[in-house]
XYZ file of N, CA and C in Angstrom:
192
model
N 0.852 -1.177 0.000
C 0.000 0.000 0.000
C 0.889 1.227 0.000
N 0.491 2.218 -0.741
C 1.234 3.473 -0.782
C 1.204 4.128 0.590
N 2.354 4.628 1.024
C 2.425 5.294 2.327
C 1.481 6.482 2.388
N 1.222 7.140 1.255
C 0.334 8.290 1.231
C -1.112 7.952 1.541
N -1.488 6.688 1.383
C -2.859 6.271 1.651
C -3.048 5.692 3.041
N -1.971 5.424 3.734
C -2.073 4.803 5.048
C -2.522 5.817 6.090
N -3.501 5.444 6.907
C -3.892 6.329 7.998
C -2.759 6.443 9.015
N -2.670 7.603 9.659
C -1.655 7.834 10.689
C -2.213 8.815 11.708
N -1.493 9.046 12.778
C -1.953 9.989 13.800
C -2.082 11.400 13.230
N -1.254 11.746 12.258
C -1.344 13.074 11.644
C -2.320 13.101 10.476
N -2.706 11.944 10.003
C -3.691 11.826 8.922
C -4.608 10.650 9.253
N -5.456 10.822 10.301
C -6.255 9.705 10.793
C -7.319 9.266 9.797
N -7.744 8.040 9.953
C -8.823 7.532 9.119
C -8.816 6.023 9.051
N -9.668 5.532 8.178
C -9.863 4.101 7.980
C -9.573 3.800 6.522
N -8.795 2.760 6.261
C -8.495 2.360 4.888
C -8.839 0.887 4.735
N -9.701 0.583 3.776
C -10.108 -0.788 3.496
C -9.698 -1.116 2.071
N -9.095 -2.267 1.892
C -8.742 -2.742 0.554
C -9.504 -4.037 0.330
N -10.406 -4.019 -0.652
C -11.217 -5.192 -0.939
C -10.380 -6.324 -1.494
N -10.739 -7.516 -1.154
C -10.030 -8.678 -1.657
C -10.574 -9.096 -3.016
N -10.019 -10.140 -3.536
C -10.494 -10.719 -4.787
C -10.772 -12.191 -4.531
N -11.012 -12.928 -5.573
C -11.287 -14.348 -5.374
C -10.089 -15.084 -4.764
N -8.894 -14.518 -4.914
C -7.711 -15.202 -4.388
C -7.020 -14.475 -3.233
N -7.516 -13.299 -2.853
C -6.914 -12.565 -1.733
C -7.994 -12.096 -0.770
N -7.627 -11.995 0.483
C -8.562 -11.555 1.518
C -8.559 -10.032 1.612
N -9.708 -9.439 1.989
C -9.726 -7.996 2.220
C -8.862 -7.655 3.433
N -8.324 -6.444 3.435
C -7.525 -5.968 4.558
C -8.008 -4.581 4.947
N -7.733 -4.193 6.159
C -8.102 -2.865 6.616
C -7.198 -2.416 7.739
N -7.119 -1.120 7.896
C -6.364 -0.549 9.008
C -6.941 0.813 9.341
N -6.769 1.203 10.602
C -7.166 2.551 10.988
C -6.130 3.141 11.914
N -6.139 4.463 11.951
C -5.304 5.212 12.887
C -6.120 6.406 13.353
N -5.968 6.744 14.614
C -6.684 7.864 15.210
C -5.682 8.945 15.605
N -6.164 10.162 15.699
C -5.296 11.270 16.117
C -4.744 11.064 17.519
N -5.397 10.225 18.321
C -4.930 9.961 19.685
C -3.789 8.947 19.719
N -3.511 8.321 18.580
C -2.439 7.339 18.507
C -2.908 5.898 18.436
N -4.198 5.652 18.635
C -4.726 4.292 18.549
C -4.671 3.805 17.105
N -4.272 2.552 16.921
C -4.227 1.941 15.595
C -4.698 0.504 15.688
N -5.134 -0.032 14.560
C -5.507 -1.439 14.486
C -5.517 -1.836 13.023
N -5.436 -3.134 12.775
C -5.497 -3.639 11.410
C -6.167 -5.002 11.430
N -6.621 -5.435 10.248
C -7.314 -6.712 10.149
C -7.158 -7.284 8.752
N -7.299 -8.605 8.674
C -7.269 -9.294 7.385
C -8.367 -10.344 7.385
N -9.150 -10.376 6.324
C -10.258 -11.316 6.216
C -11.582 -10.601 6.390
N -12.602 -11.118 5.749
C -13.906 -10.454 5.729
C -14.459 -10.193 7.124
N -14.511 -11.206 7.952
C -15.076 -11.053 9.294
C -14.253 -10.085 10.133
N -12.941 -10.210 10.062
C -12.063 -9.340 10.848
C -12.155 -7.891 10.387
N -12.270 -7.662 9.083
C -12.373 -6.290 8.572
C -13.712 -5.675 8.976
N -14.788 -6.451 8.945
C -16.084 -5.937 9.413
C -15.996 -5.534 10.882
N -15.338 -6.346 11.687
C -15.163 -6.023 13.107
C -14.287 -4.785 13.276
N -13.286 -4.622 12.419
C -12.421 -3.444 12.468
C -13.221 -2.173 12.201
N -14.112 -2.217 11.224
C -14.944 -1.053 10.909
C -15.807 -0.692 12.114
N -16.400 -1.695 12.753
C -17.208 -1.436 13.954
C -16.349 -0.865 15.078
N -15.163 -1.420 15.267
C -14.270 -0.934 16.322
C -13.863 0.512 16.067
N -13.577 0.845 14.816
C -13.199 2.216 14.470
C -14.368 3.169 14.725
N -15.564 2.769 14.339
C -16.748 3.603 14.584
C -16.962 3.822 16.072
N -16.826 2.759 16.852
C -16.976 2.874 18.307
C -15.895 3.775 18.899
N -14.673 3.639 18.408
C -13.569 4.458 18.910
C -13.824 5.934 18.620
N -14.248 6.234 17.396
C -14.553 7.627 17.051
C -15.693 8.158 17.908
N -16.700 7.331 18.154
C -17.832 7.753 18.973
C -17.392 8.051 20.402
N -16.430 7.289 20.910
C -15.958 7.539 22.276
C -15.283 8.903 22.372
N -14.603 9.333 21.311
C -14.009 10.673 21.298
C -15.100 11.742 21.261
N -16.138 11.503 20.483
C -17.228 12.471 20.379
C -17.929 12.632 21.729
N -18.139 11.510 22.419
C -18.786 11.558 23.730
C -17.924 12.289 24.747
N -16.617 12.148 24.623
C -15.696 12.794 25.559
C -15.405 14.240 25.168
N -15.898 14.646 24.001
C -15.688 16.016 23.553
C -14.296 16.273 23.018
N -13.651 15.222 22.505
C -12.291 15.386 21.959
C -12.324 15.471 20.473
């Protein structure tokens, strides 16, 4: 993956790369607070998206 597309603390976000018939989807996220996570496989990537959404919501609730 190009370094320019990778999420980081200075450029937070979620990046998902869809798989094909022979490769599994992958995903990663980074938050401005420094939290990061990654996943490989359909089920794990779906869980990663939920975890990222929950993490962002926790910042919103805390007013950060």
